[in-house]
Amino acid sequence: MKSAKNAISPTRKENYAEWYQQVIRAADLAESSPVRGCMVIKPWGYAIWERMQVVLDSMIKETGHVNAYFPLFIPKSFFEKEAAHVEGFAKECAVVTHSRLVPDGNGRLKPASPLEEPLIVRPTSETIIGESFSRWVQSYRDLPLLINQWANVVRWEMRTRLFLRTSEFLWQEGHTAHASQEEAKAEAMRMLEVYRVFAEEHMAMPVICGQKPESERFPGAVETLAIEAMMQDGKALQAGTSHFLGQNFARACNIQFADPDGKLTHAWTTSWGVSTRLMGGLIMVHSDDDGLVLPPQLAPQQIVILPILHNAEETQTILDYCETLRFRLRAKTYHGQTLRVLVDTRDRRGGEKSWEWIKKGVPIRAEAGARELQSGHVSIVRRDNGQKNLLQINEFVEKAEALLADIQESLFRRAMELRAQKSKRIGTYAEFKEFFQGEGCGFAETFFSFDGEAEEKIRSMGITPRCIPLASNSQTRPCFVHPDRPGQFVIWAKSY
Amino acid sequence: MKSAKNAISPTRKENYAEWYQQVIRAADLAESSPVRGCMVIKPWGYAIWERMQVVLDSMIKETGHVNAYFPLFIPKSFFEKEAAHVEGFAKECAVVTHSRLVPDGNGRLKPASPLEEPLIVRPTSETIIGESFSRWVQSYRDLPLLINQWANVVRWEMRTRLFLRTSEFLWQEGHTAHASQEEAKAEAMRMLEVYRVFAEEHMAMPVICGQKPESERFPGAVETLAIEAMMQDGKALQAGTSHFLGQNFARACNIQFADPDGKLTHAWTTSWGVSTRLMGGLIMVHSDDDGLVLPPQLAPQQIVILPILHNAEETQTILDYCETLRFRLRAKTYHGQTLRVLVDTRDRRGGEKSWEWIKKGVPIRAEAGARELQSGHVSIVRRDNGQKNLLQINEFVEKAEALLADIQESLFRRAMELRAQKSKRIGTYAEFKEFFQGEGCGFAETFFSFDGEAEEKIRSMGITPRCIPLASNSQTRPCFVHPDRPGQFVIWAKSY
């Protein structure tokens, strides 16, 4: 089924960054808008995001959290409460200063009615949710407080890229308050695990769970945990973060509780989030030179049935045949849900339709024309590897679930293999430089002493310490820059 | 079960407006935030909104629409394109003018990096979505374009009230483009019907479907259709609107398509929306002097089981009894969904827990203690009418679905009866004045010639023409103000 010529130009090899944009365009996922840095998420892209939301939302609820909604705007004075936080976000925020437009006399409008206090469009909601928490939390009986919010946020990015970095993006942000440090740390860890399971089992995207080094921490956090994924070009994508905030925000927002003895104590808080950035990861991990490749669990349509119609008299019989197939498939489940199956009856050329679904990444295409109908067969093509099979219709209905499971698993395995190929244990600084030479990319696994000067020098090469993997169990070995010092296990990469 | 003293003070009779606020507080639905006019939707309130979203979203998709997402910000120049539209919204909009905060030297922050063009936080998205449509629509083959968006919007309201009128609110906004006027009008009508079904069959809130008079139309619309509901105090609530926009926005945004002959024509567009305002309607239509009353179809929990625990040795047996009941109920369905059942095991006094669920509006409370356990019974209390019944546990499990259906229906019937009581045919202006005298409130059904002066005079009394009901079939009779002129059927009311 693979054609000699690919649907996406340039290919990954020719120009990975441009290939990424072209995959998005070919799958009709999103587009830039005339509003600086903001994107329009188109129906196919939004349908994938909705699948992500449904799965994540249920995982977040199963771990005891409830959804709520807090204001879009944050008063400037709230923002000023936490020094590191404001330092991190003040440089890139949308500021509302007026509440009215009036004619300027030249047939245009100008802002009027200045606000007493400017409002910031939330870049993240610790300070505004903290204000509510300070009222909701009185006694240890009110804890833990486990809240999640689905929302849009704005960070005034200078260089934007669809899904990966946009001025406005969609996300969920969890915010919790606890009576003890241990409990809050455990919460941050629990949510990191939720993200890992989501990334690996639903997105089929392998991730490394780790601690962020100080230089990469969330502004105001004591500890930032993250899941880091490798894209096909060997660059890293921070796909989700979970922060242990200590008592920093509890102090800034005055979240205090009376313990069983009546003593007032500041709560321990966490926050954690994933965003539409995951869409960027999903695209870059699995897609190929023919366009998007979707893992079955997140595909808005898992199977597309394409009737092959050549002459008018057989049309209705073939359409009925396809509709019956859809009906039978819909009675089957995959991963606890009814199969999502579409019959594409649009009046277009078969080849055109077929290529459209290839570019949109639908896991299985099933073609049926006069030939298939006569013998009770259907032609199956897998999107992940292009394998084509002529199957008895009963056999396909019986096998559909297993086939989807196999595609899901293959995508994960393929991504694991690529990551293994592009990861390397690095013992010396010379090896390190060689690894990243020119276009060189991948995960460099080192032991590093977090010497500030060395880190700065490496950063200036566009390479950052991605995380200290949890799996390293805090073991130390000689630092790859200063072998006389003990180093922690650190993964370095270029990143998105 | 009703106590002599009510849970909500003041009662509806004593002070309806204040009663409304107290019901929200007692049910823990939402609260004012320190951000002017913005509210915090608390977990129980948000869970009800999520139920609404799930139902509405599936109805919107079943009618062929797909979800997408468009930017939060609208460039000022877009806003200026449609004269009536800008006139309607310029007076109350949040204007973003800067993209950065910098220290002002006194330890505070001030806005910096002014934008070249101010951005408006969307009050509604016709102009920004229209810009996308102008690129997406080329040929008649691209039509109809049927898009929906779930989003937050901002209108700088001076006098706000939780859910009913807030500066930021949540809603869905549908935007569609069509090849003909007839098709666009039919779309606006179809979505009004979706809203009617949602309001009446899911919210148990009767509504009148009607055409808005010119003075009440959406800025930029050719026709505005609406569903109007009556609250218990006799005031009207506009609960949802559906607009036929003619070619106004297609012209302003340049949405043109080539017809089959290749001729370029402007598309015909519609827009339609419902918002968190529906929460206000839900509260005001059904609640009583003990707090919220939820229709079973939208209740986050439909049945709460309350274990009555008096001494330690029987505790586990009673908890097991309750858990078994929950398990059996969860195997039952109501309206196509698994029953939502909670066992409240919190360590609080039974009376306190019971009152909490009364105030939160849960349709059925099931109490079980030593007495019930011994005889295999459970004590059932209906929230809508306070009726208490001791039922065999098998009987309750069998009847639960019918009981919920009966509550849903009773709430609708009760609201219909109240509306009938508080509606009156009015033939003369004298009768009209008498009807609304003092605190008088309700729906005044008149025939009216839309004389501008008369309308203005009535408006100055705080009474507005709510709609021209579709059911009136455009019949005319003598106007109630100027009997020599033909009048259309018009419903008048004070409104929220």
CSV table of N, CA and C in Angstrom, one decimal, chain A residues 31-35 38-43 46-47 50 57 61 66-80 86 90-102 107-111 115 118-122 128 131-132 135-136 147 150 152 154 156 168 170, chain B residues 31-35 38-43 46-47 50 57 61 66-80 86 90-102 107-111 115 118-122 128 131-132 135-136 147 150 152 154 156 168 170:
chain,number,residue,atom,x,y,z
A,31,GLU,N,-4.5,24.9,12.7
A,31,GLU,CA,-3.8,25.9,11.9
A,31,GLU,C,-3.5,27.1,12.7
A,32,SER,N,-2.6,27.9,12.2
A,32,SER,CA,-2.3,29.2,12.9
A,32,SER,C,-3.4,30.1,12.7
A,33,SER,N,-3.7,31.0,13.7
A,33,SER,CA,-4.8,32.0,13.5
A,33,SER,C,-4.2,33.3,13.3
A,34,PRO,N,-5.0,34.3,12.9
A,34,PRO,CA,-4.4,35.7,12.7
A,34,PRO,C,-4.1,36.3,14.1
A,35,VAL,N,-4.5,35.6,15.2
A,35,VAL,CA,-4.2,36.2,16.5
A,35,VAL,C,-2.8,35.7,16.9
A,38,CYS,N,-1.7,32.2,18.7
A,38,CYS,CA,-2.9,31.4,19.0
A,38,CYS,C,-3.2,30.5,17.8
A,39,MET,N,-3.7,29.3,18.1
A,39,MET,CA,-4.0,28.3,17.0
A,39,MET,C,-5.5,28.1,17.0
A,40,VAL,N,-6.0,27.6,15.9
A,40,VAL,CA,-7.3,27.1,15.7
A,40,VAL,C,-7.2,25.6,15.7
A,41,ILE,N,-7.8,24.9,16.7
A,41,ILE,CA,-7.8,23.4,16.7
A,41,ILE,C,-9.0,23.0,15.8
A,42,LYS,N,-8.7,22.3,14.7
A,42,LYS,CA,-9.7,21.9,13.8
A,42,LYS,C,-10.4,20.6,14.2
A,43,PRO,N,-11.6,20.3,13.6
A,43,PRO,CA,-12.4,19.2,14.1
A,43,PRO,C,-11.6,17.9,14.4
A,46,TYR,N,-9.3,18.3,17.3
A,46,TYR,CA,-10.1,18.5,18.5
A,46,TYR,C,-10.7,17.2,19.0
A,47,ALA,N,-11.1,16.3,18.0
A,47,ALA,CA,-11.7,15.0,18.3
A,47,ALA,C,-10.6,14.1,19.0
A,50,GLU,N,-10.3,15.5,22.5
A,50,GLU,CA,-11.5,15.0,23.3
A,50,GLU,C,-11.3,13.6,23.8
A,57,ASP,N,-9.6,12.5,32.2
A,57,ASP,CA,-10.6,12.9,33.2
A,57,ASP,C,-11.0,11.7,34.1
A,61,LYS,N,-10.4,11.4,38.1
A,61,LYS,CA,-11.5,11.2,39.0
A,61,LYS,C,-11.3,9.9,39.8
A,66,VAL,N,-11.9,15.9,42.1
A,66,VAL,CA,-13.1,16.4,41.6
A,66,VAL,C,-12.8,17.7,40.7
A,67,ASN,N,-13.6,17.9,39.7
A,67,ASN,CA,-13.4,19.1,38.8
A,67,ASN,C,-14.1,20.3,39.4
A,68,ALA,N,-13.5,21.5,39.1
A,68,ALA,CA,-14.1,22.7,39.5
A,68,ALA,C,-13.7,23.8,38.5
A,69,TYR,N,-14.1,25.0,38.6
A,69,TYR,CA,-13.7,26.0,37.7
A,69,TYR,C,-13.4,27.3,38.4
A,70,PHE,N,-12.3,27.9,38.0
A,70,PHE,CA,-11.8,29.2,38.7
A,70,PHE,C,-11.7,30.3,37.6
A,71,PRO,N,-11.6,31.6,38.1
A,71,PRO,CA,-11.6,32.7,37.1
A,71,PRO,C,-10.4,32.6,36.1
A,72,LEU,N,-10.7,33.1,34.9
A,72,LEU,CA,-9.7,33.3,33.9
A,72,LEU,C,-8.7,34.4,34.2
A,73,PHE,N,-9.2,35.4,35.0
A,73,PHE,CA,-8.3,36.5,35.3
A,73,PHE,C,-7.7,36.4,36.7
A,74,ILE,N,-6.5,36.9,36.8
A,74,ILE,CA,-5.8,36.9,38.1
A,74,ILE,C,-5.4,38.4,38.4
A,75,PRO,N,-5.9,38.9,39.5
A,75,PRO,CA,-5.5,40.3,39.9
A,75,PRO,C,-4.0,40.4,40.0
A,76,LYS,N,-3.4,41.5,39.5
A,76,LYS,CA,-2.0,41.7,39.6
A,76,LYS,C,-1.4,41.4,41.0
A,77,SER,N,-2.1,41.9,42.0
A,77,SER,CA,-1.6,41.8,43.4
A,77,SER,C,-1.5,40.3,43.8
A,78,PHE,N,-2.3,39.4,43.3
A,78,PHE,CA,-2.2,38.0,43.6
A,78,PHE,C,-0.9,37.5,43.1
A,79,PHE,N,-0.6,37.9,41.9
A,79,PHE,CA,0.5,37.5,41.1
A,79,PHE,C,1.8,37.8,41.8
A,80,GLU,N,1.8,39.0,42.5
A,80,GLU,CA,3.0,39.5,43.2
A,80,GLU,C,3.3,38.8,44.5
A,86,VAL,N,6.2,34.9,40.1
A,86,VAL,CA,6.1,36.1,39.3
A,86,VAL,C,7.3,36.3,38.4
A,90,ALA,N,6.0,36.8,34.7
A,90,ALA,CA,5.7,38.2,34.4
A,90,ALA,C,6.2,38.6,33.0
A,91,LYS,N,7.2,37.9,32.5
A,91,LYS,CA,7.7,38.3,31.2
A,91,LYS,C,6.9,37.9,30.0
A,92,GLU,N,5.9,37.1,30.2
A,92,GLU,CA,5.1,36.6,29.1
A,92,GLU,C,3.6,36.5,29.4
A,93,CYS,N,3.0,37.6,29.8
A,93,CYS,CA,1.6,37.4,30.1
A,93,CYS,C,0.7,38.5,29.5
A,94,ALA,N,-0.5,38.1,29.2
A,94,ALA,CA,-1.5,39.0,28.6
A,94,ALA,C,-2.2,39.8,29.7
A,95,VAL,N,-2.1,41.1,29.6
A,95,VAL,CA,-2.5,42.0,30.7
A,95,VAL,C,-3.8,42.8,30.2
A,96,VAL,N,-4.9,42.6,30.9
A,96,VAL,CA,-6.1,43.3,30.7
A,96,VAL,C,-6.1,44.6,31.4
A,97,THR,N,-6.2,45.7,30.7
A,97,THR,CA,-6.2,47.0,31.4
A,97,THR,C,-7.4,47.9,31.3
A,98,HIS,N,-8.3,47.5,30.3
A,98,HIS,CA,-9.5,48.3,30.1
A,98,HIS,C,-10.7,47.4,30.0
A,99,SER,N,-11.9,48.0,30.2
A,99,SER,CA,-13.1,47.2,30.2
A,99,SER,C,-14.2,47.7,29.1
A,100,ARG,N,-13.7,48.5,28.1
A,100,ARG,CA,-14.6,49.1,27.2
A,100,ARG,C,-13.9,49.6,26.0
A,101,LEU,N,-14.6,49.6,24.8
A,101,LEU,CA,-14.0,50.2,23.6
A,101,LEU,C,-14.9,51.4,23.3
A,102,VAL,N,-14.4,52.5,22.9
A,102,VAL,CA,-15.2,53.7,22.5
A,102,VAL,C,-14.7,54.2,21.1
A,107,GLY,N,-13.7,56.6,13.1
A,107,GLY,CA,-14.3,55.4,12.7
A,107,GLY,C,-13.7,54.1,13.3
A,108,ARG,N,-12.8,54.3,14.2
A,108,ARG,CA,-12.2,53.1,14.8
A,108,ARG,C,-12.5,53.1,16.3
A,109,LEU,N,-12.0,52.1,17.0
A,109,LEU,CA,-12.3,52.0,18.4
A,109,LEU,C,-11.0,52.1,19.2
A,110,LYS,N,-11.1,52.7,20.4
A,110,LYS,CA,-10.0,52.7,21.3
A,110,LYS,C,-10.4,52.2,22.7
A,111,PRO,N,-9.4,51.6,23.4
A,111,PRO,CA,-9.7,51.1,24.8
A,111,PRO,C,-10.1,52.3,25.7
A,115,LEU,N,-9.0,49.8,34.2
A,115,LEU,CA,-9.3,49.1,35.4
A,115,LEU,C,-8.4,49.7,36.5
A,118,PRO,N,-4.8,46.2,37.0
A,118,PRO,CA,-4.7,45.3,35.9
A,118,PRO,C,-5.0,43.8,36.2
A,119,LEU,N,-5.5,43.1,35.3
A,119,LEU,CA,-5.8,41.7,35.4
A,119,LEU,C,-4.9,40.9,34.5
A,120,ILE,N,-4.4,39.8,35.0
A,120,ILE,CA,-3.5,38.9,34.1
A,120,ILE,C,-4.4,37.8,33.6
A,121,VAL,N,-4.3,37.4,32.3
A,121,VAL,CA,-5.0,36.2,31.9
A,121,VAL,C,-4.1,35.1,32.4
A,122,ARG,N,-4.8,34.1,33.1
A,122,ARG,CA,-4.0,33.1,33.8
A,122,ARG,C,-3.0,32.4,32.9
A,128,ILE,N,-4.6,32.1,42.0
A,128,ILE,CA,-6.1,32.3,42.1
A,128,ILE,C,-6.8,31.2,42.8
A,131,GLU,N,-6.2,31.3,46.5
A,131,GLU,CA,-7.1,32.2,47.2
A,131,GLU,C,-8.3,31.5,47.7
A,132,SER,N,-8.9,30.7,46.8
A,132,SER,CA,-10.1,29.9,47.2
A,132,SER,C,-9.7,28.9,48.3
A,135,ARG,N,-9.8,30.0,51.8
A,135,ARG,CA,-11.1,30.1,52.4
A,135,ARG,C,-11.7,28.7,52.7
A,136,TRP,N,-11.4,27.7,51.8
A,136,TRP,CA,-12.0,26.4,51.9
A,136,TRP,C,-11.4,25.6,53.0
A,147,ILE,N,-8.4,18.9,43.8
A,147,ILE,CA,-9.2,19.6,42.8
A,147,ILE,C,-8.5,19.6,41.4
A,150,TRP,N,-10.2,21.9,34.0
A,150,TRP,CA,-9.9,21.9,32.6
A,150,TRP,C,-10.1,23.3,32.1
A,152,ASN,N,-8.3,26.9,29.6
A,152,ASN,CA,-7.4,27.5,28.7
A,152,ASN,C,-6.4,28.5,29.5
A,154,VAL,N,-2.8,31.3,29.0
A,154,VAL,CA,-2.1,32.1,28.1
A,154,VAL,C,-0.7,32.4,28.6
A,156,TRP,N,2.6,34.4,26.8
A,156,TRP,CA,2.9,35.2,25.6
A,156,TRP,C,4.2,34.7,25.0
A,168,GLU,N,-1.9,30.7,23.5
A,168,GLU,CA,-3.0,30.1,24.3
A,168,GLU,C,-3.0,28.6,24.1
A,170,LEU,N,-4.8,24.7,25.7
A,170,LEU,CA,-5.8,24.0,26.6
A,170,LEU,C,-5.0,23.0,27.5
B,31,GLU,N,-19.3,30.3,44.2
B,31,GLU,CA,-19.1,31.5,45.1
B,31,GLU,C,-18.5,32.6,44.3
B,32,SER,N,-18.7,33.8,44.8
B,32,SER,CA,-18.1,35.0,44.1
B,32,SER,C,-16.6,34.9,44.3
B,33,SER,N,-15.8,35.4,43.4
B,33,SER,CA,-14.4,35.4,43.5
B,33,SER,C,-13.9,36.8,43.8
B,34,PRO,N,-12.6,37.0,44.2
B,34,PRO,CA,-12.1,38.4,44.4
B,34,PRO,C,-11.9,39.1,43.0
B,35,VAL,N,-12.1,38.3,41.9
B,35,VAL,CA,-12.0,39.0,40.6
B,35,VAL,C,-13.3,39.5,40.2
B,38,CYS,N,-16.4,37.7,38.4
B,38,CYS,CA,-16.1,36.3,38.0
B,38,CYS,C,-16.5,35.4,39.2
B,39,MET,N,-16.9,34.2,38.9
B,39,MET,CA,-17.3,33.3,39.9
B,39,MET,C,-16.4,32.1,40.0
B,40,VAL,N,-16.4,31.4,41.1
B,40,VAL,CA,-15.7,30.1,41.2
B,40,VAL,C,-16.8,29.1,41.2
B,41,ILE,N,-16.8,28.1,40.3
B,41,ILE,CA,-17.8,27.1,40.3
B,41,ILE,C,-17.2,25.9,41.1
B,42,LYS,N,-17.9,25.6,42.2
B,42,LYS,CA,-17.3,24.6,43.1
B,42,LYS,C,-17.7,23.2,42.7
B,43,PRO,N,-17.1,22.2,43.2
B,43,PRO,CA,-17.2,20.8,42.7
B,43,PRO,C,-18.6,20.3,42.5
B,46,TYR,N,-20.0,22.2,39.6
B,46,TYR,CA,-19.4,21.9,38.3
B,46,TYR,C,-19.8,20.5,37.8
B,47,ALA,N,-20.1,19.6,38.8
B,47,ALA,CA,-20.5,18.2,38.5
B,47,ALA,C,-21.9,18.3,37.7
B,50,GLU,N,-21.2,19.5,34.3
B,50,GLU,CA,-20.6,18.4,33.5
B,50,GLU,C,-21.7,17.5,33.0
B,57,ASP,N,-23.7,17.9,24.6
B,57,ASP,CA,-22.7,17.6,23.6
B,57,ASP,C,-23.1,16.4,22.7
B,61,LYS,N,-23.8,16.6,18.7
B,61,LYS,CA,-23.1,15.8,17.7
B,61,LYS,C,-24.1,14.9,16.9
B,66,VAL,N,-19.6,19.1,14.7
B,66,VAL,CA,-18.4,18.7,15.2
B,66,VAL,C,-17.8,19.8,16.1
B,67,ASN,N,-17.0,19.4,17.1
B,67,ASN,CA,-16.4,20.4,18.0
B,67,ASN,C,-15.0,20.8,17.4
B,68,ALA,N,-14.7,22.1,17.7
B,68,ALA,CA,-13.4,22.6,17.4
B,68,ALA,C,-13.1,23.7,18.4
B,69,TYR,N,-11.9,24.3,18.3
B,69,TYR,CA,-11.5,25.3,19.3
B,69,TYR,C,-10.9,26.5,18.6
B,70,PHE,N,-11.3,27.7,18.9
B,70,PHE,CA,-10.8,29.0,18.3
B,70,PHE,C,-10.2,29.9,19.4
B,71,PRO,N,-9.4,30.9,18.9
B,71,PRO,CA,-8.7,31.7,19.9
B,71,PRO,C,-9.6,32.4,20.9
B,72,LEU,N,-9.0,32.6,22.1
B,72,LEU,CA,-9.7,33.4,23.2
B,72,LEU,C,-9.7,34.8,22.8
B,73,PHE,N,-8.7,35.3,22.1
B,73,PHE,CA,-8.6,36.7,21.8
B,73,PHE,C,-9.1,37.1,20.4
B,74,ILE,N,-9.7,38.2,20.3
B,74,ILE,CA,-10.2,38.7,19.0
B,74,ILE,C,-9.5,40.1,18.7
B,75,PRO,N,-8.8,40.2,17.6
B,75,PRO,CA,-8.1,41.5,17.3
B,75,PRO,C,-9.2,42.6,17.1
B,76,LYS,N,-8.9,43.7,17.6
B,76,LYS,CA,-9.9,44.8,17.6
B,76,LYS,C,-10.4,45.1,16.2
B,77,SER,N,-9.6,44.9,15.2
B,77,SER,CA,-10.0,45.2,13.8
B,77,SER,C,-11.1,44.2,13.4
B,78,PHE,N,-11.1,43.0,13.9
B,78,PHE,CA,-12.1,42.0,13.5
B,78,PHE,C,-13.4,42.5,14.1
B,79,PHE,N,-13.4,42.9,15.3
B,79,PHE,CA,-14.5,43.4,16.0
B,79,PHE,C,-15.2,44.5,15.3
B,80,GLU,N,-14.4,45.4,14.7
B,80,GLU,CA,-14.9,46.6,14.0
B,80,GLU,C,-15.7,46.3,12.7
B,86,VAL,N,-20.5,45.3,17.0
B,86,VAL,CA,-19.6,46.0,17.8
B,86,VAL,C,-20.3,47.0,18.8
B,90,ALA,N,-19.1,46.5,22.5
B,90,ALA,CA,-17.9,47.3,22.8
B,90,ALA,C,-18.0,47.9,24.2
B,91,LYS,N,-19.2,48.0,24.7
B,91,LYS,CA,-19.4,48.7,26.0
B,91,LYS,C,-19.0,47.8,27.2
B,92,GLU,N,-18.8,46.5,27.0
B,92,GLU,CA,-18.5,45.7,28.1
B,92,GLU,C,-17.5,44.6,27.7
B,93,CYS,N,-16.3,45.0,27.4
B,93,CYS,CA,-15.3,43.9,27.0
B,93,CYS,C,-14.0,44.1,27.7
B,94,ALA,N,-13.4,43.0,28.0
B,94,ALA,CA,-12.0,43.0,28.6
B,94,ALA,C,-11.0,43.2,27.5
B,95,VAL,N,-10.2,44.3,27.6
B,95,VAL,CA,-9.2,44.6,26.5
B,95,VAL,C,-7.8,44.3,27.0
B,96,VAL,N,-7.1,43.5,26.2
B,96,VAL,CA,-5.7,43.2,26.5
B,96,VAL,C,-4.9,44.2,25.8
B,97,THR,N,-4.0,44.9,26.5
B,97,THR,CA,-3.2,45.9,25.8
B,97,THR,C,-1.7,45.7,26.0
B,98,HIS,N,-1.3,44.9,26.9
B,98,HIS,CA,0.2,44.7,27.2
B,98,HIS,C,0.5,43.2,27.3
B,99,SER,N,1.8,42.8,27.0
B,99,SER,CA,2.1,41.4,27.1
B,99,SER,C,3.2,41.1,28.1
B,100,ARG,N,3.3,42.0,29.1
B,100,ARG,CA,4.5,41.8,30.0
B,100,ARG,C,4.2,42.6,31.3
B,101,LEU,N,4.8,42.2,32.4
B,101,LEU,CA,4.8,43.0,33.6
B,101,LEU,C,6.2,43.2,34.0
B,102,VAL,N,6.6,44.5,34.4
B,102,VAL,CA,7.9,44.8,34.8
B,102,VAL,C,7.9,45.5,36.2
B,107,GLY,N,8.7,47.8,44.2
B,107,GLY,CA,8.4,46.5,44.6
B,107,GLY,C,7.1,46.0,44.0
B,108,ARG,N,6.5,46.7,43.1
B,108,ARG,CA,5.3,46.2,42.4
B,108,ARG,C,5.5,46.1,41.0
B,109,LEU,N,4.5,45.6,40.3
B,109,LEU,CA,4.6,45.4,38.8
B,109,LEU,C,3.7,46.3,38.0
B,110,LYS,N,4.2,46.7,36.9
B,110,LYS,CA,3.4,47.5,36.0
B,110,LYS,C,3.4,46.9,34.6
B,111,PRO,N,2.3,47.1,33.8
B,111,PRO,CA,2.2,46.5,32.5
B,111,PRO,C,3.2,47.2,31.6
B,115,LEU,N,0.8,46.2,23.1
B,115,LEU,CA,0.6,45.5,21.8
B,115,LEU,C,0.3,46.5,20.7
B,118,PRO,N,-4.8,46.2,20.2
B,118,PRO,CA,-5.4,45.6,21.4
B,118,PRO,C,-6.2,44.4,21.0
B,119,LEU,N,-6.3,43.5,21.9
B,119,LEU,CA,-7.0,42.2,21.7
B,119,LEU,C,-8.2,42.3,22.7
B,120,ILE,N,-9.4,41.8,22.2
B,120,ILE,CA,-10.5,41.7,23.0
B,120,ILE,C,-10.7,40.2,23.5
B,121,VAL,N,-10.9,40.0,24.8
B,121,VAL,CA,-11.3,38.7,25.2
B,121,VAL,C,-12.7,38.4,24.7
B,122,ARG,N,-12.8,37.3,24.0
B,122,ARG,CA,-14.1,37.0,23.2
B,122,ARG,C,-15.3,37.1,24.1
B,128,ILE,N,-14.2,36.0,15.0
B,128,ILE,CA,-13.0,35.2,14.9
B,128,ILE,C,-13.2,33.9,14.2
B,131,GLU,N,-13.6,34.4,10.5
B,131,GLU,CA,-12.3,34.5,9.8
B,131,GLU,C,-11.8,33.1,9.3
B,132,SER,N,-11.9,32.1,10.2
B,132,SER,CA,-11.6,30.8,9.8
B,132,SER,C,-12.5,30.3,8.7
B,135,ARG,N,-11.7,31.1,5.2
B,135,ARG,CA,-10.7,30.3,4.6
B,135,ARG,C,-11.1,28.9,4.3
B,136,TRP,N,-12.0,28.3,5.1
B,136,TRP,CA,-12.5,26.9,5.0
B,136,TRP,C,-13.5,26.8,3.9
B,147,ILE,N,-20.2,23.6,13.0
B,147,ILE,CA,-19.1,23.6,14.1
B,147,ILE,C,-19.7,24.1,15.4
B,150,TRP,N,-16.9,24.6,22.9
B,150,TRP,CA,-17.1,24.7,24.3
B,150,TRP,C,-16.1,25.7,24.8
B,152,ASN,N,-15.0,29.5,27.4
B,152,ASN,CA,-15.3,30.6,28.3
B,152,ASN,C,-15.4,31.9,27.5
B,154,VAL,N,-16.2,36.4,28.0
B,154,VAL,CA,-16.2,37.5,29.0
B,154,VAL,C,-17.0,38.6,28.5
B,156,TRP,N,-18.1,42.3,30.3
B,156,TRP,CA,-17.9,43.1,31.5
B,156,TRP,C,-19.2,43.6,32.1
B,168,GLU,N,-17.3,36.5,33.5
B,168,GLU,CA,-16.8,35.3,32.7
B,168,GLU,C,-17.9,34.2,32.9
B,170,LEU,N,-19.2,30.1,31.2
B,170,LEU,CA,-18.9,29.0,30.3
B,170,LEU,C,-20.1,28.7,29.4
